[in-house]
mmCIF file of C-alpha atoms in Angstrom:
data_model
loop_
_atom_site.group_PDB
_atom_site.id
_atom_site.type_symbol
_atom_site.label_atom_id
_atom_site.label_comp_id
_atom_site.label_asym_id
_atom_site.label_seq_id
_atom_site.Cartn_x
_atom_site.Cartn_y
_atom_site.Cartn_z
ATOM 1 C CA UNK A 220 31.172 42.056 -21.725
ATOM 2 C CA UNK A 221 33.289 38.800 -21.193
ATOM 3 C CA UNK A 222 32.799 36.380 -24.165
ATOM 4 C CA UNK A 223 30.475 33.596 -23.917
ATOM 5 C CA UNK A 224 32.241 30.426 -23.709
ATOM 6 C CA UNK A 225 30.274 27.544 -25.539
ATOM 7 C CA UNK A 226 27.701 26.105 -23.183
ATOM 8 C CA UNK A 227 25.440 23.311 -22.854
ATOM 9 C CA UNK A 228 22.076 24.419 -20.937
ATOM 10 C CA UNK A 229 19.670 27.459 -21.718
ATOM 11 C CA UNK A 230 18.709 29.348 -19.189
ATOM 12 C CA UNK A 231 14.726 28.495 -20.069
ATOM 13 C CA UNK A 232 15.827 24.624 -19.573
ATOM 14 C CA UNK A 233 17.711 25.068 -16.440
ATOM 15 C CA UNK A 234 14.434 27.147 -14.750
ATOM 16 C CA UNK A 235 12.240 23.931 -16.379
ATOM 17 C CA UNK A 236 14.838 21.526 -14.528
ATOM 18 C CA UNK A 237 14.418 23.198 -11.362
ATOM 19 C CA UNK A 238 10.759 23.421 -11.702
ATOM 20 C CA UNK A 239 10.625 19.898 -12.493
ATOM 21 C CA UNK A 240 12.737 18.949 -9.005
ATOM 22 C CA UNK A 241 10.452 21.341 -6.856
ATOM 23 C CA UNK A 242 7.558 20.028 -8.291
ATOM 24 C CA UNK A 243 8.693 16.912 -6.879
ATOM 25 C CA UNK A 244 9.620 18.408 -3.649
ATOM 26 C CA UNK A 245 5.943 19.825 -3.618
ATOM 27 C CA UNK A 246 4.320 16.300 -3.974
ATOM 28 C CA UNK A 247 6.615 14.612 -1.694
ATOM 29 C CA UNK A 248 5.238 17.159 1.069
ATOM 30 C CA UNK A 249 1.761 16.148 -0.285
ATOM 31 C CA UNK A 250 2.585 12.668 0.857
ATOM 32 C CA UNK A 251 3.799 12.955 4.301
ATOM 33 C CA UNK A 252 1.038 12.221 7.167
ATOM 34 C CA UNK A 253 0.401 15.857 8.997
ATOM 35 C CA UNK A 254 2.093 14.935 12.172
ATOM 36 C CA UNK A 255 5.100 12.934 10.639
ATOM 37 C CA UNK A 256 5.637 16.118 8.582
ATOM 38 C CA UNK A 257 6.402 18.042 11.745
ATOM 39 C CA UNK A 258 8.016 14.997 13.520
ATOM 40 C CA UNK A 259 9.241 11.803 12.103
ATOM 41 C CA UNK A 260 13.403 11.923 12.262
ATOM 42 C CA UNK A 261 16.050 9.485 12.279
ATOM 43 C CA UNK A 262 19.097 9.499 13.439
ATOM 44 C CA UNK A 263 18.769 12.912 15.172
ATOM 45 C CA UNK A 264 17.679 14.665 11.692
ATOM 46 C CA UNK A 265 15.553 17.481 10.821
ATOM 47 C CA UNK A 266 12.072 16.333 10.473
ATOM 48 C CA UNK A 267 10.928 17.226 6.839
ATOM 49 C CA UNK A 268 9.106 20.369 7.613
ATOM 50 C CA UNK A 269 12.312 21.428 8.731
ATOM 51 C CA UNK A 270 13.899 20.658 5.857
ATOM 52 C CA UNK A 271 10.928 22.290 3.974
ATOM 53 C CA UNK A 272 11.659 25.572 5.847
ATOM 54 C CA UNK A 273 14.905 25.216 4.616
ATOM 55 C CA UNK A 274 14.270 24.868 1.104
ATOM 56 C CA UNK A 275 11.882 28.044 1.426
ATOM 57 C CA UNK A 276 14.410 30.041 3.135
ATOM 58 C CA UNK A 277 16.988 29.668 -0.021
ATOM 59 C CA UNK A 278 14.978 29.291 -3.111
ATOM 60 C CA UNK A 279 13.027 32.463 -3.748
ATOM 61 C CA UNK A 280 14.654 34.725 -1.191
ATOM 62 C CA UNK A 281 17.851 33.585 -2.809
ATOM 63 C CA UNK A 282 16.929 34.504 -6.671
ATOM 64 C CA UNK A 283 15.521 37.537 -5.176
ATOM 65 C CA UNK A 284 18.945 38.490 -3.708
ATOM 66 C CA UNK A 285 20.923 37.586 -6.838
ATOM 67 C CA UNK A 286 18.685 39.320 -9.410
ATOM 68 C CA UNK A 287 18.942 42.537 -7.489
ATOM 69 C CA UNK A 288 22.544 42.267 -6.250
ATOM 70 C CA UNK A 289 21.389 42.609 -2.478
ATOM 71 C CA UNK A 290 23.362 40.645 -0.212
ATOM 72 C CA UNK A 291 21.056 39.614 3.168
ATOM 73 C CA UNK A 292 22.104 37.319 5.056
ATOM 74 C CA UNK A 293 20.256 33.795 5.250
ATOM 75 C CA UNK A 294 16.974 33.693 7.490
ATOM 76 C CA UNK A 295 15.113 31.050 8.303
ATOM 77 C CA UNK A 296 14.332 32.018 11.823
ATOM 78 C CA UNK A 297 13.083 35.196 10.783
ATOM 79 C CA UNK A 298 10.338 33.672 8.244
ATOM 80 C CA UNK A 299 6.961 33.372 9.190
ATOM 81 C CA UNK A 300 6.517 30.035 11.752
ATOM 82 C CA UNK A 301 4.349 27.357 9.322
ATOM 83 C CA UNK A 302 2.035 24.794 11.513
ATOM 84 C CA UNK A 303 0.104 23.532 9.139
ATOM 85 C CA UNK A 304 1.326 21.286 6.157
ATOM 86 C CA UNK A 305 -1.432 23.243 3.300
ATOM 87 C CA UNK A 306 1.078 26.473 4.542
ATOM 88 C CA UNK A 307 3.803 24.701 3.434
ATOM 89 C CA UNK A 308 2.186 24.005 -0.131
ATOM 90 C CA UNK A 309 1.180 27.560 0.073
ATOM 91 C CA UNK A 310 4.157 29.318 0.453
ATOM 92 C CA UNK A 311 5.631 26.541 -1.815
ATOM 93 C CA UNK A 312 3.139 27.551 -4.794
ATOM 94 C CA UNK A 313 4.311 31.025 -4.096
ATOM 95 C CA UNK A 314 7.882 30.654 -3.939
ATOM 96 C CA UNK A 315 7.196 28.850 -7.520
ATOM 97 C CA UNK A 316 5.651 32.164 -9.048
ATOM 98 C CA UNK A 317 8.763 34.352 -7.494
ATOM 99 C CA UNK A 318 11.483 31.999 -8.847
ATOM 100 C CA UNK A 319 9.937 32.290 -12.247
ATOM 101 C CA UNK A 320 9.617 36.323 -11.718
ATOM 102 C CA UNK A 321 12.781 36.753 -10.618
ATOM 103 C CA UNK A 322 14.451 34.120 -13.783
ATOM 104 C CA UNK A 323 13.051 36.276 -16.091
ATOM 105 C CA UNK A 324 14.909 39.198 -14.797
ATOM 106 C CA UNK A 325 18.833 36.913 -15.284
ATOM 107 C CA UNK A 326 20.288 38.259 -18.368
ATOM 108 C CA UNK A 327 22.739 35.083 -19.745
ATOM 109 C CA UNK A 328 25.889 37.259 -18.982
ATOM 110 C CA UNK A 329 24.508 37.719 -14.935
ATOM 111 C CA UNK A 330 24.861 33.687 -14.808
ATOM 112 C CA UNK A 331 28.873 33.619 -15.086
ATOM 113 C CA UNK A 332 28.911 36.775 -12.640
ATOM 114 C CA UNK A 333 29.886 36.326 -9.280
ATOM 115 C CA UNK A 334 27.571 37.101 -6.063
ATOM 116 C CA UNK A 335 28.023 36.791 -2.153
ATOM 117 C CA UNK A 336 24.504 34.905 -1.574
ATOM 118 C CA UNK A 337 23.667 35.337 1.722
ATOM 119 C CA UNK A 338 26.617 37.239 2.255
ATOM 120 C CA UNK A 339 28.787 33.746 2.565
ATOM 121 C CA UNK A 340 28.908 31.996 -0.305
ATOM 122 C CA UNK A 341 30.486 33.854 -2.927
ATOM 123 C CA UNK A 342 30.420 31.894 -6.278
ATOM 124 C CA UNK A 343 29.319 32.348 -9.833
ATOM 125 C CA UNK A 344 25.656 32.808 -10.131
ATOM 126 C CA UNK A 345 25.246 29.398 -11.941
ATOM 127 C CA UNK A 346 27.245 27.720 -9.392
ATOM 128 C CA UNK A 347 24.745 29.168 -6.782
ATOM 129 C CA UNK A 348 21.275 27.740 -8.754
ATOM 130 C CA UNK A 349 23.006 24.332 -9.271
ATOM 131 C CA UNK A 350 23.684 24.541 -5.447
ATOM 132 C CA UNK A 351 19.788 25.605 -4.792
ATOM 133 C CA UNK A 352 18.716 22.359 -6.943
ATOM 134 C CA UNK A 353 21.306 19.370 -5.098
ATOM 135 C CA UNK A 354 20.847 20.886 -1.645
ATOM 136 C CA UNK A 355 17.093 20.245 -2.439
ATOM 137 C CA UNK A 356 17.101 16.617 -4.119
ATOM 138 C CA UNK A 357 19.769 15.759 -1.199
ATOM 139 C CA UNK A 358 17.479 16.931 1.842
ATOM 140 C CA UNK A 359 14.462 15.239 -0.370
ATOM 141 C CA UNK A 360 16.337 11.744 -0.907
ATOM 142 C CA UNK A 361 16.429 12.097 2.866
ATOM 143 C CA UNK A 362 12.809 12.311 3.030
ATOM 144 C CA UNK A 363 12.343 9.312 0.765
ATOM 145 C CA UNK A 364 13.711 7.284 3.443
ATOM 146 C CA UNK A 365 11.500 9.426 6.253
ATOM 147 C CA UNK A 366 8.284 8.177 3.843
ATOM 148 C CA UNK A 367 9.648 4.256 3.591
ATOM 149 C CA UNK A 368 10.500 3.946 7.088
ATOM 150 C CA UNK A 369 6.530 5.301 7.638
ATOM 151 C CA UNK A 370 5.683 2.159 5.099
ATOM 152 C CA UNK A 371 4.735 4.903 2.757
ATOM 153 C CA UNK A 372 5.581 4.835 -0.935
ATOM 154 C CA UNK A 373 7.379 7.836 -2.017
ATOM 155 C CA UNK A 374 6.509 9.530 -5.591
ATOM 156 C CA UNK A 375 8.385 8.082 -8.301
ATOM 157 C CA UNK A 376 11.924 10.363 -8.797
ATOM 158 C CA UNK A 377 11.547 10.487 -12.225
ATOM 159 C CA UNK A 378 8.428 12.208 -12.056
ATOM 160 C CA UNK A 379 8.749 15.873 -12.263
ATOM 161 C CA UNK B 138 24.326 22.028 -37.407
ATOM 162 C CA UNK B 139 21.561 24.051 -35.156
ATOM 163 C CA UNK B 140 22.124 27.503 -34.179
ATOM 164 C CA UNK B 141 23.430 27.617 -30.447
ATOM 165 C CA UNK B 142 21.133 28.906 -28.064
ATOM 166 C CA UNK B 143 22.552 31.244 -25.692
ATOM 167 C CA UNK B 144 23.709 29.016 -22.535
ATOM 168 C CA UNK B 145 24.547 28.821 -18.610
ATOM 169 C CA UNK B 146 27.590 26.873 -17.642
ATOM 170 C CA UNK B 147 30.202 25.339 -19.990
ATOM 171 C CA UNK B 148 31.359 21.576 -20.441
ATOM 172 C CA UNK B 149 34.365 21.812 -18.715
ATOM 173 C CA UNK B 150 32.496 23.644 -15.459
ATOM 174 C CA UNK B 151 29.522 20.651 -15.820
ATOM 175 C CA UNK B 152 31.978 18.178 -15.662
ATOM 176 C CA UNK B 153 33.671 19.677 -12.498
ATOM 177 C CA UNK B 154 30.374 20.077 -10.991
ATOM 178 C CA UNK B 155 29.404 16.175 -11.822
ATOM 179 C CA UNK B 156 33.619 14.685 -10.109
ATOM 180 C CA UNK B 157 33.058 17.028 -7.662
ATOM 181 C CA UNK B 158 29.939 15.109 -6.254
ATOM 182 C CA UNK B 159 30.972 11.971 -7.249
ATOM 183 C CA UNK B 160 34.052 12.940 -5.093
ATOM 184 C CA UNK B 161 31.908 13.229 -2.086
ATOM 185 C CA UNK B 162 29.931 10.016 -2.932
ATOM 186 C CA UNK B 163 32.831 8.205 -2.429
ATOM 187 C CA UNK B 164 33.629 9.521 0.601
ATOM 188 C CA UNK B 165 30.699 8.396 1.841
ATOM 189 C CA UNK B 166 31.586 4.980 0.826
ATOM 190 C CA UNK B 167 34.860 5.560 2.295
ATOM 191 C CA UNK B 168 33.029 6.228 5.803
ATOM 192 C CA UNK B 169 30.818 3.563 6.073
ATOM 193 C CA UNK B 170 31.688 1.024 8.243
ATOM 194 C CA UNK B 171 32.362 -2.316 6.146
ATOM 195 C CA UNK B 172 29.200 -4.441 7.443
ATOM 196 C CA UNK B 173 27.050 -1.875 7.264
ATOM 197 C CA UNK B 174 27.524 -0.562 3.711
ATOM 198 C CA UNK B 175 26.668 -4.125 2.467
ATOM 199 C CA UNK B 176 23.989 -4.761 5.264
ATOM 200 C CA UNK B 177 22.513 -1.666 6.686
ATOM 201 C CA UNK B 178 19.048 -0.135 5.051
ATOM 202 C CA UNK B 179 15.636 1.379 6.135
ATOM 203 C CA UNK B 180 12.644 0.610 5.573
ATOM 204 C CA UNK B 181 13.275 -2.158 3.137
ATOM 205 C CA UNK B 182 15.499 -0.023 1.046
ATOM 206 C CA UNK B 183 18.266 -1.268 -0.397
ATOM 207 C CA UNK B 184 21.708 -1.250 1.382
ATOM 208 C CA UNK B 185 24.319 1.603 -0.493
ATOM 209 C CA UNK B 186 26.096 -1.347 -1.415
ATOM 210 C CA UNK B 187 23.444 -1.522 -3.721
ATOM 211 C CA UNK B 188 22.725 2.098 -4.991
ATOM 212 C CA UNK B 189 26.438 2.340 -5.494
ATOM 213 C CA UNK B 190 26.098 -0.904 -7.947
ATOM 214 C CA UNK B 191 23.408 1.284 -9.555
ATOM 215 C CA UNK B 192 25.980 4.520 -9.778
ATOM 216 C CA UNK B 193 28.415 2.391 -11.097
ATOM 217 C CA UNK B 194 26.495 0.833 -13.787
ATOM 218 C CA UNK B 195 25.040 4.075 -14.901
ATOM 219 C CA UNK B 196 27.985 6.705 -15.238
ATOM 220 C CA UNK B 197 30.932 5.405 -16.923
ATOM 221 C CA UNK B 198 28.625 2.878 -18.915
ATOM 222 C CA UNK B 199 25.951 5.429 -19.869
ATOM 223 C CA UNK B 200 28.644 8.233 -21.059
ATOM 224 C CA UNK B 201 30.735 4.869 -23.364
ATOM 225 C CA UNK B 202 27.476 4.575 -24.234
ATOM 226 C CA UNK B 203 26.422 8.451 -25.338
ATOM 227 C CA UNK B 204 30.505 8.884 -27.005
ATOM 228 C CA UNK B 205 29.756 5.934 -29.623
ATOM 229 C CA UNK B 206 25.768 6.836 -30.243
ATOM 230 C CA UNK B 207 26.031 2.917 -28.994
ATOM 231 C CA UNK B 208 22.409 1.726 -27.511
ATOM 232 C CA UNK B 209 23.153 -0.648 -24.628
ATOM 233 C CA UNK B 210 20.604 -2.079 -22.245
ATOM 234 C CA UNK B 211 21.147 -0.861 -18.450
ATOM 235 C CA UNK B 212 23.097 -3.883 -17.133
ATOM 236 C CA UNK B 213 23.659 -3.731 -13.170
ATOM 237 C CA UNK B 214 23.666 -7.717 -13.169
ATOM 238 C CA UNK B 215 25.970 -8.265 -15.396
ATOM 239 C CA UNK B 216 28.846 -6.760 -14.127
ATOM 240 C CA UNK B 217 31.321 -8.163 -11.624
ATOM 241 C CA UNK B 218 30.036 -8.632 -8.265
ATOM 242 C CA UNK B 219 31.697 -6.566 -5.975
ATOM 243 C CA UNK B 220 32.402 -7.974 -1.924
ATOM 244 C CA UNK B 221 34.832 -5.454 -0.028
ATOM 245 C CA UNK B 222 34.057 -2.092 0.201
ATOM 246 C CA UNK B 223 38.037 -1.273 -1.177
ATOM 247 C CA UNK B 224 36.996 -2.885 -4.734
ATOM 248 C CA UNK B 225 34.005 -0.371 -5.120
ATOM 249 C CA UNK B 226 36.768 2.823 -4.081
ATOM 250 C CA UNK B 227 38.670 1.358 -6.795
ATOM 251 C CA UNK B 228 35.588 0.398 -9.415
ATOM 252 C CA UNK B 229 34.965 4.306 -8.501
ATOM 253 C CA UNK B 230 38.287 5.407 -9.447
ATOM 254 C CA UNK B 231 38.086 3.535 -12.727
ATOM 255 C CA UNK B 232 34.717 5.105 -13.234
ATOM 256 C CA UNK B 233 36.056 8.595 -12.851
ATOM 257 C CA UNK B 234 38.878 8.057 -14.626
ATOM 258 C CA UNK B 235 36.587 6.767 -17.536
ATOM 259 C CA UNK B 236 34.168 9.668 -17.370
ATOM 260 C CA UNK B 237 37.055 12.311 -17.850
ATOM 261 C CA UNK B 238 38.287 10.409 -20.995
ATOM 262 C CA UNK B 239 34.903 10.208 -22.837
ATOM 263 C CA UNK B 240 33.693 13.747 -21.665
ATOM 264 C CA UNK B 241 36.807 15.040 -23.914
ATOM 265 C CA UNK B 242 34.864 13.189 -26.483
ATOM 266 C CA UNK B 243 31.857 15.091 -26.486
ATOM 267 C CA UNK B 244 31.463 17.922 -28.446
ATOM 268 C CA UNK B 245 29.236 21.362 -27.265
ATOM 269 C CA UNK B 246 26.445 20.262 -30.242
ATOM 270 C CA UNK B 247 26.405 16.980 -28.654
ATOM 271 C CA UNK B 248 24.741 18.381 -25.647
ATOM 272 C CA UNK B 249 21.494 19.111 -26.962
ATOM 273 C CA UNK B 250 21.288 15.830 -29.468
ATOM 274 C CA UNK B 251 18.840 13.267 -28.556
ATOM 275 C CA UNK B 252 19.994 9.710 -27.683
ATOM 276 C CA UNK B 253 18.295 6.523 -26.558
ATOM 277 C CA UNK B 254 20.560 5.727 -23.285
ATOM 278 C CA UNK B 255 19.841 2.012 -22.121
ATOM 279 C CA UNK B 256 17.359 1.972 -25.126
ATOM 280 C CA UNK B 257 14.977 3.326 -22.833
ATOM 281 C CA UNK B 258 15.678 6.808 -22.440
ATOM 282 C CA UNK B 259 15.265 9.119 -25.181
ATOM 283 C CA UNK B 260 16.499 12.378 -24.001
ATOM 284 C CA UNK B 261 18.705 15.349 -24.984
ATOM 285 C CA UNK B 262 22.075 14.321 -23.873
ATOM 286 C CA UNK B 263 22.504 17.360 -21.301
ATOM 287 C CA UNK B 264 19.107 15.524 -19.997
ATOM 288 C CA UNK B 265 20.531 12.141 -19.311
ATOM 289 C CA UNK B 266 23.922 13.584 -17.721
ATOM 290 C CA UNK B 267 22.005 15.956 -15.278
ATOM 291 C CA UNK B 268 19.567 12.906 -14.328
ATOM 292 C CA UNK B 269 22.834 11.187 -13.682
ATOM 293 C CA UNK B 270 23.892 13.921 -10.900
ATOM 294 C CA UNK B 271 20.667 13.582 -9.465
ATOM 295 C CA UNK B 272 20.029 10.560 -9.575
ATOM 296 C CA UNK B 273 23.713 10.172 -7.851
ATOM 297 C CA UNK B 274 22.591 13.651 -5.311
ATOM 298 C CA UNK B 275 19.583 11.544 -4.186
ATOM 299 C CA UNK B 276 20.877 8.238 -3.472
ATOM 300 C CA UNK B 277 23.308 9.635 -1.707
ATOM 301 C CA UNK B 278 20.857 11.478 0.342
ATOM 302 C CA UNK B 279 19.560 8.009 1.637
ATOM 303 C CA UNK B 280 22.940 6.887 2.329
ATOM 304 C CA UNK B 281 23.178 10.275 4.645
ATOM 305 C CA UNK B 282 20.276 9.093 6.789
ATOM 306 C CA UNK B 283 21.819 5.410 6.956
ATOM 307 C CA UNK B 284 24.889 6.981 8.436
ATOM 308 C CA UNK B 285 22.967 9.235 10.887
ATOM 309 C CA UNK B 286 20.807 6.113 11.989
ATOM 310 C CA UNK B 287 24.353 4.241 12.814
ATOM 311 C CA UNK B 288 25.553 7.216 14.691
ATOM 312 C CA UNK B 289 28.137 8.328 12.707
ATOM 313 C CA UNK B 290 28.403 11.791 10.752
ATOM 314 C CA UNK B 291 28.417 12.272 7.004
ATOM 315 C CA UNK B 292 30.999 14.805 5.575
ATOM 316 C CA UNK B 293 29.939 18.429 4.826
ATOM 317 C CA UNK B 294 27.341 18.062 1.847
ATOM 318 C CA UNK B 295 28.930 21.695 0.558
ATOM 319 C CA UNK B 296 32.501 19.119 0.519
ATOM 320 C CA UNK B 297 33.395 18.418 -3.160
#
């Protein structure tokens, strides 16, 4: 076992900070009219289901992968096709309950070890999760400009 | 002093994490045309002139700030008004340069203390510097759309 460095986040705060983003995520999806959801764009961009499917597609498959060491490649295509915006809260609710299963099974060492996610993006674990969490606030700042070119007011960001 | 929690990523690996995206903010600014970084928005949003003003009054202030336990209001007014897009690059330069020299001030207990920043928020200090990534993550995810809706292409998010 490598020694452990002095650090500045436990792992119990990290899981709370990503919690507290997707829990943002969550209500932002709550906000968007049906059809927008599906397919409002600018500029040529995924609508934010799209984005949504996304977000599924990495966050719980992803711990799933790291905590057992499997290496699949990434598949959104292969997921099950969502029509309806209450699926997306659905499978978002569930996703929540796997990414807290699976962070339960991350010993601290497993967090410095490295792992080919998706078979392409071979980092430290930690470097992965922080990864998970910007790709998510990035595609969701994107949607906050979806929701206030709709005239919509998004959820405050600080609200988690 | 408290007993040290077992932790996830070290200072020196936070602080990469935070220069690498503020590396990619500014090459966003770097892309935008001149006009439109002062001009352009959505939706009654403000321009990134103006969410880079907020960037720049928050990180290089708000860690000065955190280093001397020194409880300063959030000033964005106050500080010199910036007209060329060339004087942010270099207020961003400054900035960096800043943040490296008062990181190497902070200590690992330091992380987990609680400070006031802006006298408004009372956080641990890990709390305030991850809200600053995000904060930055988000913005930035406007400014992505903004290019997109003047046809031109943002660099590789995964870029740092």
């Amino acid at each position: 076992m490598k020694t452990q460095a002095a650090q500045v986040i436990t792992p119990e705060d990290l899981l709370q900070h990503w919690q507290g983003h997707r829990a943002l995520t969550r209500r932002v999806i709550e906000i968007f009219p049906e059809k927008d959801f599906f397919e409002f764009s600018i500029g040529g961009m995924r609508p934010f289901s799209k984005l949504a499917d996304e977000l599924l597609a990495i966050a719980a498959p992803a711990m799933k992968g790291i905590v057992n060491r499997e290496v699949q490649p990434y598949n959104e295509e292969g997921r099950e096709k969502l029509i309806f915006k209450a699926q997306y809260l659905q499978k978002w609710d569930e996703a929540t309950a796997e990414i807290n299963k699976y962070w339960q099974q991350l010993s601290i060492e497993d967090f410095n070890e490295t792992f080919n996610l998706f078979g392409q993006y071979e980092f430290p674990i930690i470097q992965n999760i922080l990864y998970f969490i910007d790709n998510e606030v990035h595609h969701r700042g994107q949607a906050y400009v979806y929701l206030r070119a709709l005239g919509i007011e998004p959820p405050f960001f600080w609200e988690r």
